[in-house]
Short mmCIF file of C-alpha atoms in Angstrom, two decimals:
data_model
loop_
_atom_site.label_atom_id
_atom_site.label_comp_id
_atom_site.label_asym_id
_atom_site.label_seq_id
_atom_site.Cartn_x
_atom_site.Cartn_y
_atom_site.Cartn_z
CA MET A 5 86.90 125.49 140.20
CA LYS A 6 87.60 125.35 136.33
CA SER A 7 89.25 121.80 136.92
CA LEU A 8 86.06 120.76 138.50
CA GLN A 9 83.96 122.04 135.66
CA THR A 10 86.24 120.49 133.10
CA ILE A 11 85.86 116.92 135.08
CA GLN A 12 82.06 117.49 134.86
CA LYS A 13 81.98 117.97 131.32
CA THR A 14 84.25 115.19 130.69
CA PHE A 15 82.52 112.85 132.92
CA ARG A 16 79.12 113.82 131.03
CA ILE A 17 80.51 112.89 127.92
CA PHE A 18 81.79 109.73 129.09
CA GLN A 19 78.46 108.88 130.40
CA ASN A 20 76.72 109.68 126.96
CA LEU A 21 79.31 107.32 125.54
CA THR A 22 78.81 104.87 127.98
CA LYS A 23 75.26 104.86 127.37
CA MET A 24 75.67 104.37 123.73
CA ALA A 25 78.19 101.66 124.25
CA TYR A 26 75.77 99.90 126.70
CA ILE A 27 72.75 99.99 123.85
CA PHE A 28 75.20 98.76 121.21
CA CYS A 29 76.10 95.60 123.79
CA ILE A 30 72.40 94.91 124.31
CA VAL A 31 71.95 94.93 120.52
CA GLY A 32 74.73 92.89 119.54
CA ALA A 33 73.83 90.36 122.19
CA SER A 34 70.30 90.33 120.65
CA VAL A 35 71.71 89.92 117.39
CA CYS A 36 73.79 86.75 118.86
CA ALA A 37 70.49 85.52 120.23
CA VAL A 38 68.46 85.73 117.01
CA GLY A 39 71.46 84.13 115.42
CA VAL A 40 71.29 81.25 117.50
CA LEU A 41 67.44 80.82 116.64
CA CYS A 42 68.43 80.81 113.01
CA VAL A 43 71.07 78.36 113.45
CA MET A 44 68.98 76.11 115.54
CA MET A 45 65.91 76.45 112.68
CA TRP A 46 68.66 75.66 110.48
CA TYR A 47 69.97 72.77 112.16
CA THR A 48 66.36 71.28 112.37
CA LYS A 49 66.06 71.63 108.45
CA GLY A 50 63.51 74.74 109.00
CA GLU A 51 63.48 77.72 107.18
CA VAL A 52 64.81 80.39 108.54
CA ILE A 53 63.57 83.22 106.19
CA SER A 54 61.93 83.05 103.12
CA LEU A 55 61.33 86.04 100.15
CA PHE A 56 58.97 85.78 97.75
CA GLY A 57 58.43 82.34 98.74
CA LYS A 58 61.91 81.24 98.37
CA PRO A 59 64.16 80.32 101.26
CA VAL A 60 66.89 82.55 102.04
CA ILE A 61 70.36 80.87 102.73
CA MET A 62 72.03 82.93 105.41
CA PHE A 63 74.87 80.50 106.32
CA VAL A 64 77.22 79.63 103.70
CA GLY A 65 80.68 78.53 104.58
CA SER A 66 82.56 75.90 105.75
CA GLU A 67 81.64 76.33 109.49
CA SER A 68 79.69 73.64 111.12
CA GLN A 69 76.50 74.35 112.77
CA SER A 70 77.78 73.58 116.27
CA GLN A 71 80.78 75.99 115.43
CA MET A 72 78.55 78.80 114.73
CA LEU A 73 76.45 77.92 117.44
CA ALA A 74 79.06 78.03 119.98
CA VAL A 75 80.80 81.35 118.34
CA LEU A 76 77.43 83.15 118.76
CA LEU A 77 76.79 81.86 122.22
CA SER A 78 80.25 83.02 123.42
CA GLU A 79 80.13 86.10 121.93
CA MET A 80 76.68 86.62 123.53
CA VAL A 81 78.14 85.70 127.11
CA PHE A 82 80.87 88.49 126.51
CA LEU A 83 78.22 91.26 125.33
CA ILE A 84 76.19 90.54 128.11
CA THR A 85 79.12 90.93 130.50
CA ASP A 86 80.26 94.10 128.80
CA ALA A 87 76.51 95.45 129.24
CA VAL A 88 76.14 94.70 132.75
CA LEU A 89 79.79 96.32 133.36
CA LEU A 90 78.59 99.40 131.27
CA GLY A 91 75.48 99.74 133.24
CA PHE A 92 77.28 99.78 136.50
CA VAL A 93 79.81 102.39 135.20
CA ASN A 94 76.87 104.50 133.43
CA TYR A 95 75.06 104.25 137.09
CA TYR A 96 78.11 105.83 138.92
CA LEU A 97 78.78 108.46 136.28
CA LYS A 98 74.90 109.41 136.66
CA ILE A 99 75.47 109.54 140.48
CA GLU A 100 78.83 111.48 140.10
CA GLN A 101 76.94 114.34 137.88
CA ALA A 102 74.28 114.52 140.74
CA GLU A 103 76.85 114.89 143.49
CA GLY A 104 78.99 117.38 141.42
CA THR A 105 82.40 115.79 142.33
CA PRO A 106 83.95 112.84 142.19
CA PHE A 107 85.41 112.90 145.45
CA THR A 108 83.03 111.76 147.60
CA LYS A 109 82.94 108.52 149.66
CA ASN A 110 80.03 107.09 147.98
CA GLY A 111 81.74 107.75 144.46
CA ALA A 112 84.97 106.23 145.58
CA ASN A 113 83.07 102.98 146.91
CA LEU A 114 81.49 102.63 143.54
CA ILE A 115 84.57 103.34 141.47
CA LYS A 116 86.23 100.44 143.30
CA LYS A 117 83.25 98.02 143.11
CA ILE A 118 83.43 98.71 139.44
CA GLY A 119 87.08 97.95 139.46
CA ILE A 120 86.77 94.66 141.40
CA ARG A 121 84.09 93.89 138.92
CA CYS A 122 86.20 94.47 136.12
CA ILE A 123 88.82 92.00 137.26
CA TYR A 124 86.30 89.02 138.00
CA MET A 125 83.48 89.46 135.35
CA PRO A 126 85.40 89.12 132.27
CA ILE A 127 87.31 85.88 134.03
CA VAL A 128 83.63 84.58 134.51
CA ALA A 129 82.85 85.23 131.00
CA THR A 130 85.89 83.71 129.56
CA ILE A 131 85.16 80.43 131.48
CA ILE A 132 81.52 80.35 130.45
CA SER A 133 82.72 80.63 127.02
CA SER A 134 85.32 78.02 127.50
CA VAL A 135 82.72 75.64 128.60
CA ILE A 136 80.42 76.40 125.89
CA MET A 137 83.27 75.85 123.02
CA ASP A 138 84.20 72.34 124.77
CA CYS A 139 80.35 71.55 125.05
CA PHE A 140 80.12 72.08 121.37
CA ASP A 141 83.60 70.50 120.80
CA VAL A 142 84.74 73.50 118.96
CA GLN A 143 88.58 74.56 118.59
CA LYS A 144 89.03 77.82 120.60
CA ASN A 145 90.59 80.14 118.01
CA PHE A 146 89.99 83.28 120.09
CA ASP A 147 92.66 85.26 122.47
CA PHE A 148 90.99 84.81 125.82
CA SER A 149 93.66 86.97 127.43
CA ASN A 150 92.11 88.98 130.23
CA PHE A 151 95.19 91.09 131.23
CA SER A 152 93.23 94.44 129.89
CA SER A 153 90.34 93.85 132.08
CA VAL A 154 92.17 93.10 135.07
CA ALA A 155 94.66 95.92 134.40
CA THR A 156 91.64 98.24 134.09
CA GLY A 157 90.08 96.75 137.22
CA ILE A 158 93.35 97.42 139.26
CA ALA A 159 93.73 101.14 138.03
CA LEU A 160 90.08 101.51 139.07
CA ILE A 161 90.76 100.41 142.51
CA LEU A 162 93.64 102.60 142.67
CA ILE A 163 91.90 105.51 141.36
CA SER A 164 89.11 104.91 144.30
CA PHE A 165 91.63 105.30 146.86
CA VAL A 166 92.95 109.00 145.07
CA PHE A 167 89.13 109.82 145.32
CA CYS A 168 88.60 108.57 148.81
CA TYR A 169 91.74 110.64 149.75
CA GLY A 170 90.20 113.81 147.82
CA ALA A 171 87.02 113.22 149.70
CA GLU A 172 88.84 113.09 153.03
CA LEU A 173 90.49 116.32 152.08
CA GLU A 174 87.31 118.20 151.08
CA GLN A 175 86.07 117.07 154.48
CA ARG A 176 89.05 118.76 156.25
CA ILE A 177 88.70 121.71 154.24
CA HIS A 178 84.71 122.16 154.97
CA SER A 179 85.46 121.57 158.64
CA LEU A 180 88.23 124.24 158.61
CA GLU A 181 86.00 126.69 157.23
CA ARG A 182 83.49 126.32 159.63
CA ASN A 183 85.74 126.83 162.36
CA ASP A 184 87.29 130.13 161.06
CA GLN A 185 83.51 131.09 160.59
CA GLU A 186 82.68 130.66 164.50
#
């Protein structure tokens, strides 16, 4: 039982870390959205922010306005995708804490769904990001590799099979204990 307590404590720590990462993703996406609005105001020659009656120049550099918009929108898509995935992980960790063990059919199914989402959601985000970059005619200077998310998704699916097997073993043990008591 000591191992199960260690697992529960570790899952609780990961639940807290997941919540923090989720919040950071939401804040980051919000900052990107504000940045998009600021670039659009700047693009229309409007003052974005003024301090003591003088406009504050926020965007300095060689980037064009369309490049800034494309990068901000692209990053916002990735941050929203990460926030959604982290929301699903947080939900699983909450359910796991309530059930008291990761070895349940429900937990295994949730892990498998998260694994599947880890495979396709970043790919969809990459496609959307590529479309955004093409719409603004911006050179893609980013690494759009999804190997890590696909590998994570596959690992989670495999872990779900292990958890499902663990749930079956627990059911067998409980049924054997009931038979012994009778």
